[in-house]
Tab-separated table of C-alpha atoms and ligand atoms in Angstrom:
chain	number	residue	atom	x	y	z
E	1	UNK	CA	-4.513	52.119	-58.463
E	2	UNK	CA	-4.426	55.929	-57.186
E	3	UNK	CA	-2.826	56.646	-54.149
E	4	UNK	CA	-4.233	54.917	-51.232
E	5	UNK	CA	-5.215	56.778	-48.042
E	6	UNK	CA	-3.342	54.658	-44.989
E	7	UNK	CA	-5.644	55.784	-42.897
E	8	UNK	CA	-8.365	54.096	-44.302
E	9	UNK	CA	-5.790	50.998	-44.754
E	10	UNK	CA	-5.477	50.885	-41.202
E	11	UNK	CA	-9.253	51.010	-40.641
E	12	UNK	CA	-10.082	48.210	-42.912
E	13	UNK	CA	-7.242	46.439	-41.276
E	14	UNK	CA	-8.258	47.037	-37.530
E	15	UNK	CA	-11.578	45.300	-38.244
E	16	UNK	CA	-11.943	41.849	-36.669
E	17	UNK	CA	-14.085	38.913	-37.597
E	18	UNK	CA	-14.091	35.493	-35.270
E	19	UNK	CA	-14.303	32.365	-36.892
E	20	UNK	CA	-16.746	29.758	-35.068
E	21	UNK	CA	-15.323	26.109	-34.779
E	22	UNK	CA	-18.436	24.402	-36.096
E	23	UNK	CA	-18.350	25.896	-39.326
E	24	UNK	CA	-15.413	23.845	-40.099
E	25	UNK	CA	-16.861	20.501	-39.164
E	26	UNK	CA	-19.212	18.712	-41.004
E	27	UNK	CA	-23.141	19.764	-40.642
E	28	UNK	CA	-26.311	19.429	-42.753
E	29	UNK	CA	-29.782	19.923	-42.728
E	30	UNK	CA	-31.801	17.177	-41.210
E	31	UNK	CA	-32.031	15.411	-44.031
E	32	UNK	CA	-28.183	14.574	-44.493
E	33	UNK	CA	-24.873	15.571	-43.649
E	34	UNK	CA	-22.665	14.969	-46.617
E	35	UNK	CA	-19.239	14.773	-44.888
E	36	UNK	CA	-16.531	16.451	-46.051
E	37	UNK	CA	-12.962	14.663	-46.493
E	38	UNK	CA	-10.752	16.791	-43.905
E	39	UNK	CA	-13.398	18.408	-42.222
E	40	UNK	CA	-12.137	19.356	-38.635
E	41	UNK	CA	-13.432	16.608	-36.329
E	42	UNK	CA	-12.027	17.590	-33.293
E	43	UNK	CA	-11.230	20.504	-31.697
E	44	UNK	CA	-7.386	20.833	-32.176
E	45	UNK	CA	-8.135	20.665	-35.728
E	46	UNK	CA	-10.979	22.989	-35.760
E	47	UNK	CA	-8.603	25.814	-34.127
E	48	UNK	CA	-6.101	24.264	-36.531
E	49	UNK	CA	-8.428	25.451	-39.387
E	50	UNK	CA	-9.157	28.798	-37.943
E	51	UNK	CA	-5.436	29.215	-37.321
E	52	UNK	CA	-5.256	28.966	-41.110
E	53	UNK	CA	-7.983	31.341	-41.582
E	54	UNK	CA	-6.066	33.972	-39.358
E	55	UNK	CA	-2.604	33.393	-41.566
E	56	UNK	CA	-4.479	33.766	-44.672
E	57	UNK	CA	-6.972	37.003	-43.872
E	58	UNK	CA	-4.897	38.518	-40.957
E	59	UNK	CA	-8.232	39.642	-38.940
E	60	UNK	CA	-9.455	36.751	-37.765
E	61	UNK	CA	-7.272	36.504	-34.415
E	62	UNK	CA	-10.146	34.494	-32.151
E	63	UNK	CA	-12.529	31.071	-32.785
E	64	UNK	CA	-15.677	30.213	-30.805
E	65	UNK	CA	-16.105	27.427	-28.880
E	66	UNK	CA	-19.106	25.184	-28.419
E	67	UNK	CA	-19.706	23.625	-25.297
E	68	UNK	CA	-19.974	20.303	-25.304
E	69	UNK	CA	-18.853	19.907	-28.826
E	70	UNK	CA	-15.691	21.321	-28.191
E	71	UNK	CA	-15.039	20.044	-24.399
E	72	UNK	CA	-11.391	20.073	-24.025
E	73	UNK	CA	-9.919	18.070	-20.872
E	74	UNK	CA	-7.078	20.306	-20.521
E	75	UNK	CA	-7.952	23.803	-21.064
E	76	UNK	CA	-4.512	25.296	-20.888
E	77	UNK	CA	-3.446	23.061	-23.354
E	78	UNK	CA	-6.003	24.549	-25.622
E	79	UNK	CA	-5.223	27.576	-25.136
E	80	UNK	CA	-1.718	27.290	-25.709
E	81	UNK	CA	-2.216	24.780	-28.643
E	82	UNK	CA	-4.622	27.608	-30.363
E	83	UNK	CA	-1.221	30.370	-29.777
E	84	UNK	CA	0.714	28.145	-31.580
E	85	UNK	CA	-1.428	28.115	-34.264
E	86	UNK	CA	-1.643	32.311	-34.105
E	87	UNK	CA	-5.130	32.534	-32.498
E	88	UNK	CA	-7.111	32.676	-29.143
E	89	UNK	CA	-10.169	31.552	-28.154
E	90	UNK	CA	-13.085	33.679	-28.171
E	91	UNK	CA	-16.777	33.484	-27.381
E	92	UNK	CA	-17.662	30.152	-25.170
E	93	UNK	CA	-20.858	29.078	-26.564
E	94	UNK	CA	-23.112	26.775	-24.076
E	95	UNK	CA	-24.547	24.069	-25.880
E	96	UNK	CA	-28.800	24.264	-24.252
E	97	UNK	CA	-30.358	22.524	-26.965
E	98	UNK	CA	-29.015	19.047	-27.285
E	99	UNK	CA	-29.855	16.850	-24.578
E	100	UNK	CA	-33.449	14.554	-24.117
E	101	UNK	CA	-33.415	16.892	-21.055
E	102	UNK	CA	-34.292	19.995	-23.133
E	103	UNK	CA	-37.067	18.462	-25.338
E	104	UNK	CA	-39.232	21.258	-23.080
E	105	UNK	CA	-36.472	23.958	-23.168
E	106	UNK	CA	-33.711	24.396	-20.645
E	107	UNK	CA	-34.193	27.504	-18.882
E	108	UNK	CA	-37.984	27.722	-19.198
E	109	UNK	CA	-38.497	24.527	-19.083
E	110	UNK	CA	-41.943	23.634	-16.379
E	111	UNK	CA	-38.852	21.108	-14.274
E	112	UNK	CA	-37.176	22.698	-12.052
E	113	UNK	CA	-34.193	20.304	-11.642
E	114	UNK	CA	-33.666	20.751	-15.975
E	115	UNK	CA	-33.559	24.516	-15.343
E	116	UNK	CA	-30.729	23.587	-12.740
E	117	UNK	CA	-28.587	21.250	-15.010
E	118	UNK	CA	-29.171	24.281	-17.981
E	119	UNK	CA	-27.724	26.520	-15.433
E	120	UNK	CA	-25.233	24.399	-14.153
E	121	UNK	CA	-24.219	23.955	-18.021
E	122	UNK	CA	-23.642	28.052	-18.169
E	123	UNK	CA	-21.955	28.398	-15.344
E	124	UNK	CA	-19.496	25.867	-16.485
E	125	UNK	CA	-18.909	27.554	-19.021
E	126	UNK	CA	-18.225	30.908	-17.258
E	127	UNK	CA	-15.336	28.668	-15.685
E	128	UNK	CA	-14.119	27.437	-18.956
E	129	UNK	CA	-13.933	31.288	-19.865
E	130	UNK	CA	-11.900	32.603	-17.034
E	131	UNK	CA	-9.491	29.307	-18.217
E	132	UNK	CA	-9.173	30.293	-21.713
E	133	UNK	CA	-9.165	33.913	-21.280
E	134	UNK	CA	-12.373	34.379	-23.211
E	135	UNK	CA	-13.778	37.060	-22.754
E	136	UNK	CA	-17.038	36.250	-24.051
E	137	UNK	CA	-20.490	34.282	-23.234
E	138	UNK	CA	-22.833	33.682	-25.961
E	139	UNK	CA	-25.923	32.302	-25.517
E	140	UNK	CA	-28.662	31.487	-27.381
E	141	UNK	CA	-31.923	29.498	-25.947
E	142	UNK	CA	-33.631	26.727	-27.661
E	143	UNK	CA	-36.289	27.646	-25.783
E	144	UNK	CA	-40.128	27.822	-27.264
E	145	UNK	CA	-43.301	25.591	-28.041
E	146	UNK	CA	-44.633	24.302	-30.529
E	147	UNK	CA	-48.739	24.594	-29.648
E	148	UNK	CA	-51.087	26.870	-28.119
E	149	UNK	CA	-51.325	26.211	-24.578
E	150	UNK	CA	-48.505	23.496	-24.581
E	151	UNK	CA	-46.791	25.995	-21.697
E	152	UNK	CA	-48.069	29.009	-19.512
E	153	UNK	CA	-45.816	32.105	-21.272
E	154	UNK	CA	-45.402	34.248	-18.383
E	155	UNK	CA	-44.460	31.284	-16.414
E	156	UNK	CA	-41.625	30.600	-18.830
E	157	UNK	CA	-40.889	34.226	-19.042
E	158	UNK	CA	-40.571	34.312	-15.159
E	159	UNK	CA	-37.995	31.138	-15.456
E	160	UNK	CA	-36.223	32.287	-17.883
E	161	UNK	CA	-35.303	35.837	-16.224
E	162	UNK	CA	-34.897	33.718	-12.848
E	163	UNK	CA	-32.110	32.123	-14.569
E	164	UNK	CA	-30.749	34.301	-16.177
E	165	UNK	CA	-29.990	36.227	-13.174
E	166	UNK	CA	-28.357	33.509	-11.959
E	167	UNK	CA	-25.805	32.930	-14.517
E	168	UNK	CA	-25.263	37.024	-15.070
E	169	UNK	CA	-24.491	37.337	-11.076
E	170	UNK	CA	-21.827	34.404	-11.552
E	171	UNK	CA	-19.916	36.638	-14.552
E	172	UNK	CA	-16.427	37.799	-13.380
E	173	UNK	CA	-15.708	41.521	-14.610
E	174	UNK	CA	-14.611	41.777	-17.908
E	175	UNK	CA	-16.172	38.863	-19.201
E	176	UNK	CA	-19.673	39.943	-20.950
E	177	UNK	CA	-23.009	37.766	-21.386
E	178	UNK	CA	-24.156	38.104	-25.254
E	179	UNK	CA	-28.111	37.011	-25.318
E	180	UNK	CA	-29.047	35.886	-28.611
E	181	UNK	CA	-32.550	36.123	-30.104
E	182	UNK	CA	-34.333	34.274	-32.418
E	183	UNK	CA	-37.970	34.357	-33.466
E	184	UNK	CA	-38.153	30.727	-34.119
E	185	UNK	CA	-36.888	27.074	-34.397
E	186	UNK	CA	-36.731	24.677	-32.547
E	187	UNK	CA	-40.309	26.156	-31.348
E	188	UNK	CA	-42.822	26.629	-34.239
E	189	UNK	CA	-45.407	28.502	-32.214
E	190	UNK	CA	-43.574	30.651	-29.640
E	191	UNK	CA	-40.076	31.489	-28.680
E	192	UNK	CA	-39.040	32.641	-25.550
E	193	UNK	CA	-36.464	34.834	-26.600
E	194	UNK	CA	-37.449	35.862	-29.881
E	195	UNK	CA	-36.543	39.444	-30.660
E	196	UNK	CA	-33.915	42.276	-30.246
E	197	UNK	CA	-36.394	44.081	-28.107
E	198	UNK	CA	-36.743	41.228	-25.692
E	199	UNK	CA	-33.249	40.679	-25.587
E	200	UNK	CA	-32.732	44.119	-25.062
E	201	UNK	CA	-35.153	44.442	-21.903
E	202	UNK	CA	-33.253	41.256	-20.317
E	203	UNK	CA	-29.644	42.790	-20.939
E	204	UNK	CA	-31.135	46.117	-19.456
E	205	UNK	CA	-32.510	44.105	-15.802
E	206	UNK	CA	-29.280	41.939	-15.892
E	207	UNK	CA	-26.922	45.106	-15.716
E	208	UNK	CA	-23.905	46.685	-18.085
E	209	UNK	CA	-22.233	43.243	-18.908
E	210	UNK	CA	-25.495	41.995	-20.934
E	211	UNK	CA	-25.455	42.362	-24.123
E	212	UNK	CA	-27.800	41.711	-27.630
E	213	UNK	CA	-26.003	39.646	-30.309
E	214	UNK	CA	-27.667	39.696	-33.365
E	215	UNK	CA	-27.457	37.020	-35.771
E	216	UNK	CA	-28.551	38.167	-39.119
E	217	UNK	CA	-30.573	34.961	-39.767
E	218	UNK	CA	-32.917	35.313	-36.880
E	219	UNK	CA	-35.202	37.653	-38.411
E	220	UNK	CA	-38.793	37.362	-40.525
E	221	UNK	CA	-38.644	37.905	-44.230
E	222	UNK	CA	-38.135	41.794	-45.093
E	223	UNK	CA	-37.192	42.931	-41.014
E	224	UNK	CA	-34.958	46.182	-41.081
E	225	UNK	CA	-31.875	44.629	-39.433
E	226	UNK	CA	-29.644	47.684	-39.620
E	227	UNK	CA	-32.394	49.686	-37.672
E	228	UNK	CA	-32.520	47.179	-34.777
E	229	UNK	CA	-28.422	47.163	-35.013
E	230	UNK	CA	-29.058	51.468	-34.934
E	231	UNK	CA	-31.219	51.165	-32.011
E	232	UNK	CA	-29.393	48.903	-30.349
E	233	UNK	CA	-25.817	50.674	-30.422
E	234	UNK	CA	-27.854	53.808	-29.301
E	235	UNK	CA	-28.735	52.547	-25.861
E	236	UNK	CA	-25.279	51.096	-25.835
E	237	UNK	CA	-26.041	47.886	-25.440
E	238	UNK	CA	-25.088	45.980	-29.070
E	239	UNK	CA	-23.123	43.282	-28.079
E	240	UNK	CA	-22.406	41.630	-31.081
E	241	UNK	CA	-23.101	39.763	-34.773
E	242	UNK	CA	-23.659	36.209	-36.055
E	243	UNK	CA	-22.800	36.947	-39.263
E	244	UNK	CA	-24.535	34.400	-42.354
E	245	UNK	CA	-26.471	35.416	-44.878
E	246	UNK	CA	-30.358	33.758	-45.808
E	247	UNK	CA	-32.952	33.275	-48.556
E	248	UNK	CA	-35.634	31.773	-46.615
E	249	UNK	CA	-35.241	30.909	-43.028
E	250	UNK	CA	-31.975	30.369	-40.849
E	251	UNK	CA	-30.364	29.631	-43.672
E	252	UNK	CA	-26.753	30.159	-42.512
E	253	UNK	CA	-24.907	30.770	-45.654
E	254	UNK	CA	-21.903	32.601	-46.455
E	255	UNK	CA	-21.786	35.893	-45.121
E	256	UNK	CA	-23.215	38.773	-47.457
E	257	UNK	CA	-23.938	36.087	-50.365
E	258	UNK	CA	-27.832	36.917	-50.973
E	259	UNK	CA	-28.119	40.417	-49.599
E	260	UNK	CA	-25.085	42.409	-49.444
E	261	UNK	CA	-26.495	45.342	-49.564
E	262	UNK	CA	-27.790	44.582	-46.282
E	263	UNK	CA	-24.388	43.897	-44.866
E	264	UNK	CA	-23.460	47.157	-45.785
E	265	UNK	CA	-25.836	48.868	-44.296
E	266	UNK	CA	-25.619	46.859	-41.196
E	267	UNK	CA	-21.886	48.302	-41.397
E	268	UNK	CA	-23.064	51.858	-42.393
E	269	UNK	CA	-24.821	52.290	-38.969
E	270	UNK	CA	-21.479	50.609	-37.267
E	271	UNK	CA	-19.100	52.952	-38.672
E	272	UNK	CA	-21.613	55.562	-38.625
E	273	UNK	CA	-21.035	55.425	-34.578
E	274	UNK	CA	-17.640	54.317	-34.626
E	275	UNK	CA	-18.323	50.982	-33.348
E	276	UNK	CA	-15.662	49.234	-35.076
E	277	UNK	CA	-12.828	49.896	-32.266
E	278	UNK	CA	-13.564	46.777	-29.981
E	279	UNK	CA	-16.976	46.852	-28.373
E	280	UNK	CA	-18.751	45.275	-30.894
E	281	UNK	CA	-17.854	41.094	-31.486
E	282	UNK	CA	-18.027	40.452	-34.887
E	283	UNK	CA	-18.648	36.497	-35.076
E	284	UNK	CA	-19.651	34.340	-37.931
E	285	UNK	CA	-22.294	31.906	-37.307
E	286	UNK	CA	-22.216	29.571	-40.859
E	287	UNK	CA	-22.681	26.160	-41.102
E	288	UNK	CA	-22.067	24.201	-44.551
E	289	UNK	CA	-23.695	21.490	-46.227
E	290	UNK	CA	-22.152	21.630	-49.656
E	291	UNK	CA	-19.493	24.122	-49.627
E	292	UNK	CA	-15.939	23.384	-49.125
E	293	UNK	CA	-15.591	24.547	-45.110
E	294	UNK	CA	-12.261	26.664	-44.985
E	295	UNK	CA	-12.567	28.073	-48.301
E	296	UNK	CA	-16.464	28.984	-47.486
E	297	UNK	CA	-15.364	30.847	-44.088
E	298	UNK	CA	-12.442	32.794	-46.191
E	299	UNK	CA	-15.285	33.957	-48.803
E	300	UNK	CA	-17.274	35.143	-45.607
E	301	UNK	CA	-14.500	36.661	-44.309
E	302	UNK	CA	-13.736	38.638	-47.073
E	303	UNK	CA	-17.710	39.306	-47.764
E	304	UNK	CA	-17.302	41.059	-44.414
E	305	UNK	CA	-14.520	42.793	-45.296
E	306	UNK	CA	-16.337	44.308	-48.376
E	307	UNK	CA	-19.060	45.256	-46.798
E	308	UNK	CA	-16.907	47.216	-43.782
E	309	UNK	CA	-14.781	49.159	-46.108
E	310	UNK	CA	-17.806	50.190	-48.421
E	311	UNK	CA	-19.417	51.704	-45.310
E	312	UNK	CA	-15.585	53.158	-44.439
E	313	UNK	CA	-16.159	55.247	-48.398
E	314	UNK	CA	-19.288	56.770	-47.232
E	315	UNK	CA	-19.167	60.625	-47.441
E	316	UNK	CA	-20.375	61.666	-44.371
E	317	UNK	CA	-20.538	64.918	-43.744
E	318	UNK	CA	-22.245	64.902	-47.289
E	319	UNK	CA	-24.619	62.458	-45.974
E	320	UNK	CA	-25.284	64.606	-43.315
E	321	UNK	CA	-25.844	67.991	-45.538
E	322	UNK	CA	-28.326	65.800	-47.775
E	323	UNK	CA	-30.111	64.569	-44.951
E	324	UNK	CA	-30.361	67.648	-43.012
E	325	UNK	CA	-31.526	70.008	-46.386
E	326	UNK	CA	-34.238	67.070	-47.015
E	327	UNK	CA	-32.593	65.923	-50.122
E	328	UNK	CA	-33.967	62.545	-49.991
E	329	UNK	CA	-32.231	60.986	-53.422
E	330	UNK	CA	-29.237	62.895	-52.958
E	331	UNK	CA	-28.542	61.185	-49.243
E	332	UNK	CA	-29.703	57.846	-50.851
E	333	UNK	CA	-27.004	58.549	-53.363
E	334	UNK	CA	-24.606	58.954	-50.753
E	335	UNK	CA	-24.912	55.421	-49.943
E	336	UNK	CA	-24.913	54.243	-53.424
E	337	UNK	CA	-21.794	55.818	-54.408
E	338	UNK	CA	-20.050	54.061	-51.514
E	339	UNK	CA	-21.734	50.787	-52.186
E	340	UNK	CA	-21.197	50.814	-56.110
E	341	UNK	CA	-17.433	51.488	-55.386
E	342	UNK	CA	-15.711	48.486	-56.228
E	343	UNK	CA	-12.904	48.309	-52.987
E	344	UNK	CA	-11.305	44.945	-54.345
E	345	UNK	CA	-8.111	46.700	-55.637
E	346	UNK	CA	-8.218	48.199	-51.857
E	347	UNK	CA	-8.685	45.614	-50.085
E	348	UNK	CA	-5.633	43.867	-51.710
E	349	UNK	CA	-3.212	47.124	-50.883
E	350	UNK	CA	-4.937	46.385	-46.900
E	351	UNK	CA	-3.619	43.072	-47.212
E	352	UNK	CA	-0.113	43.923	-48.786
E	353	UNK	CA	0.297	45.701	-46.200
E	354	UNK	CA	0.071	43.484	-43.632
E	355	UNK	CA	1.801	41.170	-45.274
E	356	UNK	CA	-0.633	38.998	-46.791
E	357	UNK	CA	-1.491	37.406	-50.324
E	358	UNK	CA	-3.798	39.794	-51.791
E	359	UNK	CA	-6.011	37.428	-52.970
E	360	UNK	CA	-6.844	34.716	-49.950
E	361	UNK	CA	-8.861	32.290	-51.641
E	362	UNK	CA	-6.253	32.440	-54.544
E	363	UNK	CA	-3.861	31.573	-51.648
E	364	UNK	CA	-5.557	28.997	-49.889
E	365	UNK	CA	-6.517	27.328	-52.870
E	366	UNK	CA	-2.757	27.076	-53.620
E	367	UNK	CA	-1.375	26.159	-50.403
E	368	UNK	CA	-2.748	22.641	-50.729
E	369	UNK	CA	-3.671	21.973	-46.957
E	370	UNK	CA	-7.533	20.592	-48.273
E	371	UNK	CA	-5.442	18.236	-49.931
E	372	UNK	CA	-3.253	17.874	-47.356
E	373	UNK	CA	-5.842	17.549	-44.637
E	374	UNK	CA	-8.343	15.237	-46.777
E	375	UNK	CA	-5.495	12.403	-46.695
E	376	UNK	CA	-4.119	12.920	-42.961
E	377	UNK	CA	-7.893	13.354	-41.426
E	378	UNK	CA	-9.865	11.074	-43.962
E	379	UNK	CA	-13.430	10.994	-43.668
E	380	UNK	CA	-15.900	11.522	-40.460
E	381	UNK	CA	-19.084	9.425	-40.329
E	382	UNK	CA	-21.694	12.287	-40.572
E	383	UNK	CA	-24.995	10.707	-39.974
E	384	UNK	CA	-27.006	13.616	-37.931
E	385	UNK	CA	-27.580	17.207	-38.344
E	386	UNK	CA	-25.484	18.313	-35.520
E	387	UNK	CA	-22.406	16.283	-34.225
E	388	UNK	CA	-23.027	14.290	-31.020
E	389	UNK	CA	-22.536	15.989	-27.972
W	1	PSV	C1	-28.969	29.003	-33.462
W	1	PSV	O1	-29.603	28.956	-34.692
W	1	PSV	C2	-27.555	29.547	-33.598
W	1	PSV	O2	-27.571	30.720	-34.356
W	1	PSV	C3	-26.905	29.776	-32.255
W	1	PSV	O3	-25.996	30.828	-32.307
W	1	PSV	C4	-26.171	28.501	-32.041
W	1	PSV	O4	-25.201	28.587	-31.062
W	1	PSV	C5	-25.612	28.304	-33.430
W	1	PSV	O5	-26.724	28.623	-34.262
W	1	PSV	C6	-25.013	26.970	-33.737
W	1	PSV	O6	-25.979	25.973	-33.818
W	2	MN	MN1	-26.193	32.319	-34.037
């Protein structure tokens, strides 16, 4: 391989990518979860699989946390349990759509006392934050119906920014509220928070620590993701990415395996405006049904990776002389040049020179802790969707 810039070694190598802790339990659809032998069951040994993740990739420093899944009664003991195992904890996820309480929603829901217990739930987990030294809050509503008239919408609309106020006034400094979106599921015929420009008008009335998180499965069929992520970082207020990739729905497969071209575009407009030094969270939101869970958040990891130092190869100021003399093929090009690049070879040196294996998967598949695991953990009874709260 030709001489490779360090520079642009040290920019592929400052990019970080969180791990969440469900995607290494078991999960389904809702018509099975085939459990995995080894699959993280509890938390120590979800952060013990992340911890892996981190050793083998060297950019994935921080796991997410689900609240209740991942209720810990000692959270210094977490948090030093996760250091041992080289990572922290990151975004603290509250958990608003598991309960009979929320068959109605949680913070739009018509009873007042369930809107309480929702925010109760958040504000909880604005505690278990400050513990952990998160400095993150991401939350994403269940909240919808499923017929015409089930619900009056500006009533719920009124609830929900009632509450939300609540839980934004109760943030410490430094710790920031991400506000997911999603334009549907669980509610089939509306969705209180259900776009980036909703979730954008929120974060705006909350104040500066509100921010949108955009998962890249929430969308409709054929939506222009890396113009809502353009928009977004241009009234500063992206917050952050659920990373999976989709055919269909909310599919949450590996990262970048259907459309990486959109990935790189998402990361086109990031580097474009030099987002990738620390205000942006880059998170993966996966779940598997089929695919083996460490190895599957690896591949994502790396799918990320490719996609962030493609965008890193774009020419800009030839971008820029294309798009500003008109030459609409030529800029197109631009991005085609970068994208066709294969960056394997340098994404190997990156990892050399941190330390690393070149090859992760390579690695992880040699290392023999699935193995290991499958015989010391055995095999969870996986009978729901979800695992019990
Ligand atoms: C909802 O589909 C979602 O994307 C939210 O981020 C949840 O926290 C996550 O999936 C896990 O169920
Ligand atoms: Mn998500």
């Amino acid at each position: 391989m030709a001489e490779v810039d360090p520079n642009l070694i040290e920019r592929i190598n400052r990019l970080r990518v969180e791990t969440p802790s469900w995607g290494y339990g078991n999960s389904g659809t809702r018509f099975k979860v085939f459990a995995q032998p080894g699959a993280a069951q509890t938390v120590e040994e979800k952060i013990a699989d992340a911890g892996l993740v981190q050793k083998l990739t060297g950019i994935c420093p921080t796991v997410a946390l689900h609240i209740p899944w991942d209720r810990a009664s000692d959270w210094d003991h977490l948090k030093r349990l996760a250091s041992s195992h080289g990572v922290a904890i990151g975004a603290i996820n509250p958990n608003l759509f598991q309960d009979d309480d929320y068959r109605l929603g949680s913070f739009c829901n018509p009873s007042a006392a369930i809107r309480r217990r929702a925010v109760e739930h958040v504000l909880e987990c604005i505690d278990i934050a400050r513990e952990t030294g998160s400095t993150t809050i991401s939350l994403w509503l269940a909240d919808g119906t499923n017929y015409p008239g089930q619900d009056d919408l500006r009533a719920r609309g009124r609830r929900l920014r009632e509450c939300m106020g609540e839980v934004y006034r109760a943030l410490p400094p430094g710790l920031r509220l991400l506000v997911e979106y999603k334009f549907f599921e669980p509610g089939f015929y509306s969705t209180d928070l259900p776009d980036w420009g909703t979730a954008l008008e929120i974060c705006i009335e909350l104040g500066p620590q509100a921010h949108v998180l955009v998962d890249t499965g929430h969308h409709a069929q054929g939506v222009n993701v890396e113009q809502i992520v353009a928009h977004l970082i241009e009234r500063g207020r992206l917050g952050g990415f659920h990373f999976n990739d989709r055919n269909y729905a909310d599919d949450d497969l590996i990262v970048g395996s259907a459309d990486p071209f959109q990935l790189f575009l998402i990361f086109n407009e990031i580097v474009a405006a030099d987002q990738d030094a620390g205000q942006v969270a880059f998170m993966i939101d996966q779940s598997h049904n089929i695919e083996p869970k460490i190895e599957a958040m690896v591949q994502s990891v790396i799918n990320v990776q490719v996609a962030h130092a493609k965008a890193l190869l774009v020419d800009r100021p030839q971008l820029k002389a294309a798009q500003e003399s008109g030459d609409v093929l030529g800029a197109q090009r631009v991005l085609t040049d970068a994208y066709e690049t294969d960056v394997r070879p340098l994404l190997a040196a990156a990892r050399s020179a941190l330390g690393l294996d070149p090859d992760p998967i390579a690695a992880l598949r040699r290392s023999g802790y699935v193995e290991r695991v499958a015989k010391q953990r055995g095999l969870a009874s996986a009978e729901s969707g979800y695992p019990e709260a």
